[in-house]
Amino acid sequence: MTKWLDIAWEQEQSDVEEIAGPAANATIINYFAGVDRPDVKSDEIAWCAAFYFWCLKRAGADLTPIPKAERLLAYSATRFGTRIPEPRVGCGCIMKRTGGHHVTFVTKWTKTTITGVGGNQSNKVCEATFKRTADMVFIWPEIVTQKQVDQVSDIAATAKTIQADIAKTGISNTTNQLLPSLPDALPPHEQLAHSASALKSSLQTGFDFATFSYSKIWFVVAALSAYWVLRIAWNSNWIRKWRHEDAATGVQPLPVPVTEMEGAV
């Protein structure tokens, strides 16, 4: 479960509800203040977006991309995070309602319904079920960076290993690995003269090794290529296994970052 969803559930357990009349629930007013809208003093103002962004901010999200004037608008949630094609536990769901939009955190779903915990649902923080419609927008609130993916994703790390292995299967690369590069410069001649016998022995050993390497080069290249291909297949199998485990256990995959939310409502 995501941190922001944990926070939403905590609020749901706190029985946060509007107060009828001119008085206002201090907790709801705190949602407004928490998203930099301390000017709002009434719980009669639509506050589903305030609750949504308040939970995200408490979870550590930086709301800077959303102008303060727009943090009380549910459709603003479509511009904070990554759009995903299907619902996931913890994602935001933005839907049309009479006179505007509503946003909630998805907790479960069927083919015909979406259930979410959110603010201003029956005038309180609660879990509610909505009819599923084609124009609903699902947003993963986190803005995922490539650095984060590389740091936390076993799949991404293994994929990078596979990419490196593929590069190593090239004959030129393999040859470079077998034969060490020459030094930039030889030592001064005084040192060479001082250790001539050792140098001769070293050169002979190096010559013998080079002769052996070149005589066996194609066998070694073939063996190394087979090794890299087998390792690529092995790592690919692990990626498939991890993806199946993610799907079976409900672990949320990291979505690909996007820069524009096409079709957002």
PDB file of C-alpha atoms in Angstrom:
ATOM      1  CA  MET A   1       0.000   0.000   0.000  1.00  0.00           C
ATOM      2  CA  THR A   2       1.210   3.506  -0.778  1.00  0.00           C
ATOM      3  CA  LYS A   3       2.037   6.040   1.919  1.00  0.00           C
ATOM      4  CA  TRP A   4      -0.597   8.508   0.703  1.00  0.00           C
ATOM      5  CA  LEU A   5      -3.262   5.808   0.782  1.00  0.00           C
ATOM      6  CA  ASP A   6      -2.276   4.929   4.354  1.00  0.00           C
ATOM      7  CA  ILE A   7      -2.765   8.594   5.246  1.00  0.00           C
ATOM      8  CA  ALA A   8      -6.174   8.654   3.538  1.00  0.00           C
ATOM      9  CA  TRP A   9      -7.283   5.581   5.477  1.00  0.00           C
ATOM     10  CA  GLU A  10      -6.149   7.178   8.738  1.00  0.00           C
ATOM     11  CA  GLN A  11      -8.364  10.162   7.992  1.00  0.00           C
ATOM     12  CA  GLU A  12     -11.258   7.884   7.072  1.00  0.00           C
ATOM     13  CA  GLN A  13     -10.953   6.278  10.513  1.00  0.00           C
ATOM     14  CA  SER A  14     -11.089   9.737  12.141  1.00  0.00           C
ATOM     15  CA  ASP A  15     -14.727  10.367  11.134  1.00  0.00           C
ATOM     16  CA  VAL A  16     -14.041  13.633   9.336  1.00  0.00           C
ATOM     17  CA  GLU A  17     -17.374  15.123   8.267  1.00  0.00           C
ATOM     18  CA  GLU A  18     -18.796  18.508   7.369  1.00  0.00           C
ATOM     19  CA  ILE A  19     -20.638  20.474  10.042  1.00  0.00           C
ATOM     20  CA  ALA A  20     -24.048  21.717   8.995  1.00  0.00           C
ATOM     21  CA  GLY A  21     -24.590  25.458   9.210  1.00  0.00           C
ATOM     22  CA  PRO A  22     -22.111  28.327   9.374  1.00  0.00           C
ATOM     23  CA  ALA A  23     -19.603  26.406  11.530  1.00  0.00           C
ATOM     24  CA  ALA A  24     -16.830  24.434   9.831  1.00  0.00           C
ATOM     25  CA  ASN A  25     -14.933  21.284  10.678  1.00  0.00           C
ATOM     26  CA  ALA A  26     -11.421  22.352  11.693  1.00  0.00           C
ATOM     27  CA  THR A  27      -9.887  19.242  10.084  1.00  0.00           C
ATOM     28  CA  ILE A  28     -11.370  20.096   6.689  1.00  0.00           C
ATOM     29  CA  ILE A  29     -10.175  23.690   7.021  1.00  0.00           C
ATOM     30  CA  ASN A  30      -6.743  22.218   7.770  1.00  0.00           C
ATOM     31  CA  TYR A  31      -6.872  20.341   4.449  1.00  0.00           C
ATOM     32  CA  PHE A  32      -7.264  23.679   2.683  1.00  0.00           C
ATOM     33  CA  ALA A  33      -4.436  25.267   4.660  1.00  0.00           C
ATOM     34  CA  GLY A  34      -2.228  22.218   4.055  1.00  0.00           C
ATOM     35  CA  VAL A  35      -2.322  22.796   0.296  1.00  0.00           C
ATOM     36  CA  ASP A  36      -1.534  26.503   0.708  1.00  0.00           C
ATOM     37  CA  ARG A  37      -5.124  27.744   0.628  1.00  0.00           C
ATOM     38  CA  PRO A  38      -5.552  29.172   4.145  1.00  0.00           C
ATOM     39  CA  ASP A  39      -7.961  31.725   2.709  1.00  0.00           C
ATOM     40  CA  VAL A  40     -10.741  29.090   2.571  1.00  0.00           C
ATOM     41  CA  LYS A  41     -12.612  28.993   5.888  1.00  0.00           C
ATOM     42  CA  SER A  42     -15.776  27.064   4.978  1.00  0.00           C
ATOM     43  CA  ASP A  43     -16.299  23.321   4.646  1.00  0.00           C
ATOM     44  CA  GLU A  44     -19.131  24.062   2.223  1.00  0.00           C
ATOM     45  CA  ILE A  45     -16.516  24.609  -0.509  1.00  0.00           C
ATOM     46  CA  ALA A  46     -15.865  21.457  -2.556  1.00  0.00           C
ATOM     47  CA  TRP A  47     -12.885  19.873  -0.801  1.00  0.00           C
ATOM     48  CA  CYS A  48     -12.192  16.519  -2.509  1.00  0.00           C
ATOM     49  CA  ALA A  49      -9.117  17.960  -4.288  1.00  0.00           C
ATOM     50  CA  ALA A  50      -7.885  19.630  -1.090  1.00  0.00           C
ATOM     51  CA  PHE A  51      -8.030  16.258   0.661  1.00  0.00           C
ATOM     52  CA  TYR A  52      -6.358  14.473  -2.272  1.00  0.00           C
ATOM     53  CA  PHE A  53      -3.441  16.892  -2.505  1.00  0.00           C
ATOM     54  CA  TRP A  54      -3.169  17.153   1.305  1.00  0.00           C
ATOM     55  CA  CYS A  55      -2.628  13.378   1.508  1.00  0.00           C
ATOM     56  CA  LEU A  56      -0.008  13.519  -1.239  1.00  0.00           C
ATOM     57  CA  LYS A  57       1.811  16.401   0.418  1.00  0.00           C
ATOM     58  CA  ARG A  58       1.814  14.599   3.766  1.00  0.00           C
ATOM     59  CA  ALA A  59       3.348  11.629   1.952  1.00  0.00           C
ATOM     60  CA  GLY A  60       6.195  13.832   0.736  1.00  0.00           C
ATOM     61  CA  ALA A  61       4.978  14.997  -2.666  1.00  0.00           C
ATOM     62  CA  ASP A  62       6.035  18.414  -3.944  1.00  0.00           C
ATOM     63  CA  LEU A  63       2.913  20.246  -5.116  1.00  0.00           C
ATOM     64  CA  THR A  64       4.852  23.016  -6.843  1.00  0.00           C
ATOM     65  CA  PRO A  65       3.758  21.901 -10.367  1.00  0.00           C
ATOM     66  CA  ILE A  66       0.142  22.673  -9.406  1.00  0.00           C
ATOM     67  CA  PRO A  67      -0.551  26.415  -8.956  1.00  0.00           C
ATOM     68  CA  LYS A  68      -2.069  27.217  -5.570  1.00  0.00           C
ATOM     69  CA  ALA A  69      -5.173  28.623  -7.227  1.00  0.00           C
ATOM     70  CA  GLU A  70      -5.823  25.244  -8.874  1.00  0.00           C
ATOM     71  CA  ARG A  71      -5.294  22.936  -5.897  1.00  0.00           C
ATOM     72  CA  LEU A  72      -9.002  22.908  -5.100  1.00  0.00           C
ATOM     73  CA  LEU A  73      -9.925  21.705  -8.592  1.00  0.00           C
ATOM     74  CA  ALA A  74     -10.239  17.940  -9.010  1.00  0.00           C
ATOM     75  CA  TYR A  75      -9.149  17.980 -12.659  1.00  0.00           C
ATOM     76  CA  SER A  76      -5.779  19.386 -11.547  1.00  0.00           C
ATOM     77  CA  ALA A  77      -4.967  15.860 -10.385  1.00  0.00           C
ATOM     78  CA  THR A  78      -4.703  14.842 -14.045  1.00  0.00           C
ATOM     79  CA  ARG A  79      -1.588  17.016 -14.310  1.00  0.00           C
ATOM     80  CA  PHE A  80       0.227  15.626 -11.275  1.00  0.00           C
ATOM     81  CA  GLY A  81       1.765  12.227 -11.881  1.00  0.00           C
ATOM     82  CA  THR A  82       1.574   9.647 -14.628  1.00  0.00           C
ATOM     83  CA  ARG A  83      -1.524   8.579 -16.483  1.00  0.00           C
ATOM     84  CA  ILE A  84      -2.120   4.815 -16.446  1.00  0.00           C
ATOM     85  CA  PRO A  85      -4.581   2.888 -18.637  1.00  0.00           C
ATOM     86  CA  GLU A  86      -6.171   0.803 -15.878  1.00  0.00           C
ATOM     87  CA  PRO A  87      -6.878   1.373 -12.167  1.00  0.00           C
ATOM     88  CA  ARG A  88      -4.344   0.377  -9.509  1.00  0.00           C
ATOM     89  CA  VAL A  89      -4.724   0.385  -5.746  1.00  0.00           C
ATOM     90  CA  GLY A  90      -3.621   3.821  -4.589  1.00  0.00           C
ATOM     91  CA  CYS A  91      -3.936   5.610  -7.910  1.00  0.00           C
ATOM     92  CA  GLY A  92      -6.062   8.688  -8.331  1.00  0.00           C
ATOM     93  CA  CYS A  93      -9.346   8.448 -10.218  1.00  0.00           C
ATOM     94  CA  ILE A  94     -10.740  11.644 -11.713  1.00  0.00           C
ATOM     95  CA  MET A  95     -14.332  11.508 -12.863  1.00  0.00           C
ATOM     96  CA  LYS A  96     -16.968  13.917 -14.094  1.00  0.00           C
ATOM     97  CA  ARG A  97     -19.787  14.978 -11.833  1.00  0.00           C
ATOM     98  CA  THR A  98     -22.544  17.517 -12.102  1.00  0.00           C
ATOM     99  CA  GLY A  99     -20.949  20.931 -12.325  1.00  0.00           C
ATOM    100  CA  GLY A 100     -17.344  19.748 -12.319  1.00  0.00           C
ATOM    101  CA  HIS A 101     -15.149  16.807 -11.360  1.00  0.00           C
ATOM    102  CA  HIS A 102     -14.349  14.567  -8.413  1.00  0.00           C
ATOM    103  CA  VAL A 103     -11.096  12.846  -7.391  1.00  0.00           C
ATOM    104  CA  THR A 104     -10.593   9.836  -5.126  1.00  0.00           C
ATOM    105  CA  PHE A 105      -7.928   7.246  -4.288  1.00  0.00           C
ATOM    106  CA  VAL A 106      -8.791   3.873  -5.820  1.00  0.00           C
ATOM    107  CA  THR A 107      -9.102   0.990  -3.353  1.00  0.00           C
ATOM    108  CA  LYS A 108     -10.781  -1.638  -5.524  1.00  0.00           C
ATOM    109  CA  TRP A 109     -12.710  -2.014  -8.762  1.00  0.00           C
ATOM    110  CA  THR A 110     -14.795  -4.267 -10.980  1.00  0.00           C
ATOM    111  CA  LYS A 111     -15.694  -4.077 -14.655  1.00  0.00           C
ATOM    112  CA  THR A 112     -18.566  -1.745 -13.838  1.00  0.00           C
ATOM    113  CA  THR A 113     -17.525   0.097 -10.650  1.00  0.00           C
ATOM    114  CA  ILE A 114     -14.665   2.001  -9.066  1.00  0.00           C
ATOM    115  CA  THR A 115     -14.361   2.190  -5.289  1.00  0.00           C
ATOM    116  CA  GLY A 116     -12.196   4.806  -3.650  1.00  0.00           C
ATOM    117  CA  VAL A 117     -11.445   6.538  -0.383  1.00  0.00           C
ATOM    118  CA  GLY A 118     -11.638  10.299  -0.642  1.00  0.00           C
ATOM    119  CA  GLY A 119     -12.815  13.573   0.775  1.00  0.00           C
ATOM    120  CA  ASN A 120     -16.213  15.213   0.270  1.00  0.00           C
ATOM    121  CA  GLN A 121     -17.837  11.843  -0.454  1.00  0.00           C
ATOM    122  CA  SER A 122     -21.298  12.127   1.132  1.00  0.00           C
ATOM    123  CA  ASN A 123     -19.876  15.241   2.831  1.00  0.00           C
ATOM    124  CA  LYS A 124     -17.159  13.274   4.660  1.00  0.00           C
ATOM    125  CA  VAL A 125     -13.975  11.269   4.281  1.00  0.00           C
ATOM    126  CA  CYS A 126     -15.098   7.747   3.451  1.00  0.00           C
ATOM    127  CA  GLU A 127     -14.905   4.912   0.987  1.00  0.00           C
ATOM    128  CA  ALA A 128     -17.494   5.133  -1.782  1.00  0.00           C
ATOM    129  CA  THR A 129     -18.339   3.223  -4.953  1.00  0.00           C
ATOM    130  CA  PHE A 130     -18.934   4.925  -8.300  1.00  0.00           C
ATOM    131  CA  LYS A 131     -20.227   3.693 -11.634  1.00  0.00           C
ATOM    132  CA  ARG A 132     -17.294   3.078 -13.940  1.00  0.00           C
ATOM    133  CA  THR A 133     -17.326   5.223 -17.071  1.00  0.00           C
ATOM    134  CA  ALA A 134     -15.132   5.428 -20.145  1.00  0.00           C
ATOM    135  CA  ASP A 135     -14.067   9.009 -19.436  1.00  0.00           C
ATOM    136  CA  MET A 136     -12.549   8.267 -16.009  1.00  0.00           C
ATOM    137  CA  VAL A 137      -8.869   9.163 -15.770  1.00  0.00           C
ATOM    138  CA  PHE A 138      -6.471   7.093 -13.677  1.00  0.00           C
ATOM    139  CA  ILE A 139      -3.329   8.802 -12.423  1.00  0.00           C
ATOM    140  CA  TRP A 140      -0.372   7.392 -10.526  1.00  0.00           C
ATOM    141  CA  PRO A 141       0.416  10.371  -8.278  1.00  0.00           C
ATOM    142  CA  GLU A 142       4.166   9.895  -8.074  1.00  0.00           C
ATOM    143  CA  ILE A 143       6.239  11.642 -10.699  1.00  0.00           C
ATOM    144  CA  VAL A 144       8.663   8.843 -11.529  1.00  0.00           C
ATOM    145  CA  THR A 145      12.207   9.672 -12.650  1.00  0.00           C
ATOM    146  CA  GLN A 146      14.637   7.345 -14.402  1.00  0.00           C
ATOM    147  CA  LYS A 147      16.985   7.629 -11.411  1.00  0.00           C
ATOM    148  CA  GLN A 148      14.266   6.307  -9.111  1.00  0.00           C
ATOM    149  CA  VAL A 149      13.534   3.462 -11.479  1.00  0.00           C
ATOM    150  CA  ASP A 150      17.214   2.500 -11.641  1.00  0.00           C
ATOM    151  CA  GLN A 151      17.542   2.628  -7.856  1.00  0.00           C
ATOM    152  CA  VAL A 152      14.495   0.605  -6.821  1.00  0.00           C
ATOM    153  CA  SER A 153      13.572  -1.682  -9.696  1.00  0.00           C
ATOM    154  CA  ASP A 154      15.077  -5.149  -9.928  1.00  0.00           C
ATOM    155  CA  ILE A 155      13.550  -5.396 -13.369  1.00  0.00           C
ATOM    156  CA  ALA A 156      15.250  -2.227 -14.573  1.00  0.00           C
ATOM    157  CA  ALA A 157      18.586  -3.274 -13.079  1.00  0.00           C
ATOM    158  CA  THR A 158      18.423  -6.708 -14.705  1.00  0.00           C
ATOM    159  CA  ALA A 159      17.395  -5.161 -18.013  1.00  0.00           C
ATOM    160  CA  LYS A 160      20.480  -2.934 -17.873  1.00  0.00           C
ATOM    161  CA  THR A 161      22.600  -6.052 -17.235  1.00  0.00           C
ATOM    162  CA  ILE A 162      21.083  -7.686 -20.304  1.00  0.00           C
ATOM    163  CA  GLN A 163      21.887  -4.605 -22.382  1.00  0.00           C
ATOM    164  CA  ALA A 164      25.492  -4.761 -21.194  1.00  0.00           C
ATOM    165  CA  ASP A 165      25.685  -8.484 -21.959  1.00  0.00           C
ATOM    166  CA  ILE A 166      24.387  -7.907 -25.480  1.00  0.00           C
ATOM    167  CA  ALA A 167      27.137  -5.349 -26.031  1.00  0.00           C
ATOM    168  CA  LYS A 168      29.709  -7.856 -24.798  1.00  0.00           C
ATOM    169  CA  THR A 169      28.694 -10.443 -27.378  1.00  0.00           C
ATOM    170  CA  GLY A 170      30.336  -8.356 -30.112  1.00  0.00           C
ATOM    171  CA  ILE A 171      33.560  -9.902 -31.418  1.00  0.00           C
ATOM    172  CA  SER A 172      35.458  -6.613 -31.271  1.00  0.00           C
ATOM    173  CA  ASN A 173      34.490  -6.086 -27.634  1.00  0.00           C
ATOM    174  CA  THR A 174      35.415  -9.664 -26.734  1.00  0.00           C
ATOM    175  CA  THR A 175      38.786  -9.331 -28.447  1.00  0.00           C
ATOM    176  CA  ASN A 176      39.469  -6.134 -26.506  1.00  0.00           C
ATOM    177  CA  GLN A 177      38.719  -7.933 -23.272  1.00  0.00           C
ATOM    178  CA  LEU A 178      41.060 -10.822 -24.110  1.00  0.00           C
ATOM    179  CA  LEU A 179      44.032  -8.667 -25.055  1.00  0.00           C
ATOM    180  CA  PRO A 180      45.125  -6.039 -22.521  1.00  0.00           C
ATOM    181  CA  SER A 181      46.039  -2.602 -23.846  1.00  0.00           C
ATOM    182  CA  LEU A 182      49.693  -1.627 -24.134  1.00  0.00           C
ATOM    183  CA  PRO A 183      51.183   0.773 -21.567  1.00  0.00           C
ATOM    184  CA  ASP A 184      51.455   4.418 -22.528  1.00  0.00           C
ATOM    185  CA  ALA A 185      55.253   4.390 -22.263  1.00  0.00           C
ATOM    186  CA  LEU A 186      58.122   2.077 -21.356  1.00  0.00           C
ATOM    187  CA  PRO A 187      60.174   2.715 -18.184  1.00  0.00           C
ATOM    188  CA  PRO A 188      63.480   4.616 -18.444  1.00  0.00           C
ATOM    189  CA  HIS A 189      66.298   2.655 -20.100  1.00  0.00           C
ATOM    190  CA  GLU A 190      68.297   2.636 -16.838  1.00  0.00           C
ATOM    191  CA  GLN A 191      65.554   0.577 -15.182  1.00  0.00           C
ATOM    192  CA  LEU A 192      65.385  -1.734 -18.187  1.00  0.00           C
ATOM    193  CA  ALA A 193      69.112  -2.346 -18.098  1.00  0.00           C
ATOM    194  CA  HIS A 194      68.994  -2.961 -14.356  1.00  0.00           C
ATOM    195  CA  SER A 195      66.366  -5.702 -14.751  1.00  0.00           C
ATOM    196  CA  ALA A 196      67.123  -7.073 -18.194  1.00  0.00           C
ATOM    197  CA  SER A 197      66.779 -10.703 -17.236  1.00  0.00           C
ATOM    198  CA  ALA A 198      63.385 -10.123 -15.594  1.00  0.00           C
ATOM    199  CA  LEU A 199      62.229  -8.147 -18.617  1.00  0.00           C
ATOM    200  CA  LYS A 200      63.307 -10.924 -20.970  1.00  0.00           C
ATOM    201  CA  SER A 201      61.400 -13.484 -18.932  1.00  0.00           C
ATOM    202  CA  SER A 202      58.308 -11.272 -18.849  1.00  0.00           C
ATOM    203  CA  LEU A 203      58.428 -10.623 -22.577  1.00  0.00           C
ATOM    204  CA  GLN A 204      58.778 -14.308 -23.313  1.00  0.00           C
ATOM    205  CA  THR A 205      55.818 -15.119 -21.085  1.00  0.00           C
ATOM    206  CA  GLY A 206      53.774 -12.391 -22.745  1.00  0.00           C
ATOM    207  CA  PHE A 207      54.725 -13.622 -26.197  1.00  0.00           C
ATOM    208  CA  ASP A 208      53.759 -17.193 -25.328  1.00  0.00           C
ATOM    209  CA  PHE A 209      50.422 -16.029 -23.912  1.00  0.00           C
ATOM    210  CA  ALA A 210      49.680 -13.889 -26.970  1.00  0.00           C
ATOM    211  CA  THR A 211      50.516 -16.786 -29.284  1.00  0.00           C
ATOM    212  CA  PHE A 212      48.208 -19.083 -27.341  1.00  0.00           C
ATOM    213  CA  SER A 213      45.400 -16.473 -27.201  1.00  0.00           C
ATOM    214  CA  TYR A 214      45.472 -15.808 -30.930  1.00  0.00           C
ATOM    215  CA  SER A 215      45.565 -19.499 -31.759  1.00  0.00           C
ATOM    216  CA  LYS A 216      42.480 -20.075 -29.613  1.00  0.00           C
ATOM    217  CA  ILE A 217      40.749 -16.744 -30.230  1.00  0.00           C
ATOM    218  CA  TRP A 218      37.735 -18.058 -32.181  1.00  0.00           C
ATOM    219  CA  PHE A 219      37.126 -20.837 -29.669  1.00  0.00           C
ATOM    220  CA  VAL A 220      37.284 -18.346 -26.797  1.00  0.00           C
ATOM    221  CA  VAL A 221      35.001 -15.881 -28.616  1.00  0.00           C
ATOM    222  CA  ALA A 222      32.454 -18.631 -29.294  1.00  0.00           C
ATOM    223  CA  ALA A 223      32.559 -19.800 -25.683  1.00  0.00           C
ATOM    224  CA  LEU A 224      32.126 -16.275 -24.329  1.00  0.00           C
ATOM    225  CA  SER A 225      29.293 -15.541 -26.763  1.00  0.00           C
ATOM    226  CA  ALA A 226      27.490 -18.685 -25.644  1.00  0.00           C
ATOM    227  CA  TYR A 227      27.956 -17.637 -22.016  1.00  0.00           C
ATOM    228  CA  TRP A 228      26.535 -14.134 -22.588  1.00  0.00           C
ATOM    229  CA  VAL A 229      23.572 -15.496 -24.567  1.00  0.00           C
ATOM    230  CA  LEU A 230      22.764 -17.975 -21.785  1.00  0.00           C
ATOM    231  CA  ARG A 231      23.053 -15.227 -19.176  1.00  0.00           C
ATOM    232  CA  ILE A 232      20.746 -12.956 -21.184  1.00  0.00           C
ATOM    233  CA  ALA A 233      18.167 -15.758 -21.355  1.00  0.00           C
ATOM    234  CA  TRP A 234      18.526 -16.400 -17.620  1.00  0.00           C
ATOM    235  CA  ASN A 235      18.020 -12.734 -16.699  1.00  0.00           C
ATOM    236  CA  SER A 236      15.111 -12.399 -19.130  1.00  0.00           C
ATOM    237  CA  ASN A 237      13.430 -15.327 -17.406  1.00  0.00           C
ATOM    238  CA  TRP A 238      13.815 -13.573 -14.048  1.00  0.00           C
ATOM    239  CA  ILE A 239      12.199 -10.411 -15.456  1.00  0.00           C
ATOM    240  CA  ARG A 240       9.213 -12.460 -16.629  1.00  0.00           C
ATOM    241  CA  LYS A 241       9.017 -14.118 -13.197  1.00  0.00           C
ATOM    242  CA  TRP A 242       9.108 -10.786 -11.348  1.00  0.00           C
ATOM    243  CA  ARG A 243       6.396  -9.341 -13.606  1.00  0.00           C
ATOM    244  CA  HIS A 244       4.159 -12.360 -12.984  1.00  0.00           C
ATOM    245  CA  GLU A 245       4.735 -11.978  -9.224  1.00  0.00           C
ATOM    246  CA  ASP A 246       3.876  -8.269  -9.427  1.00  0.00           C
ATOM    247  CA  ALA A 247       0.621  -9.069 -11.208  1.00  0.00           C
ATOM    248  CA  ALA A 248      -0.259 -11.858  -8.761  1.00  0.00           C
ATOM    249  CA  THR A 249       0.501  -9.953  -5.571  1.00  0.00           C
ATOM    250  CA  GLY A 250      -0.782  -6.539  -6.596  1.00  0.00           C
ATOM    251  CA  VAL A 251       2.631  -4.858  -6.435  1.00  0.00           C
ATOM    252  CA  GLN A 252       2.380  -1.646  -8.416  1.00  0.00           C
ATOM    253  CA  PRO A 253       4.715  -1.373 -11.410  1.00  0.00           C
ATOM    254  CA  LEU A 254       6.526   1.909 -11.902  1.00  0.00           C
ATOM    255  CA  PRO A 255       4.849   3.561 -14.886  1.00  0.00           C
ATOM    256  CA  VAL A 256       6.732   5.256 -17.667  1.00  0.00           C
ATOM    257  CA  PRO A 257       6.971   9.017 -17.089  1.00  0.00           C
ATOM    258  CA  VAL A 258       4.976  11.156 -19.503  1.00  0.00           C
ATOM    259  CA  THR A 259       5.025  14.857 -20.151  1.00  0.00           C
ATOM    260  CA  GLU A 260       1.488  15.368 -21.369  1.00  0.00           C
ATOM    261  CA  MET A 261      -1.799  13.850 -20.223  1.00  0.00           C
ATOM    262  CA  GLU A 262      -3.721  13.222 -23.400  1.00  0.00           C
ATOM    263  CA  GLY A 263      -7.430  12.872 -22.952  1.00  0.00           C
ATOM    264  CA  ALA A 264      -7.452  14.163 -19.367  1.00  0.00           C
ATOM    265  CA  VAL A 265     -10.780  15.560 -18.242  1.00  0.00           C
TER     266      VAL A 265
END
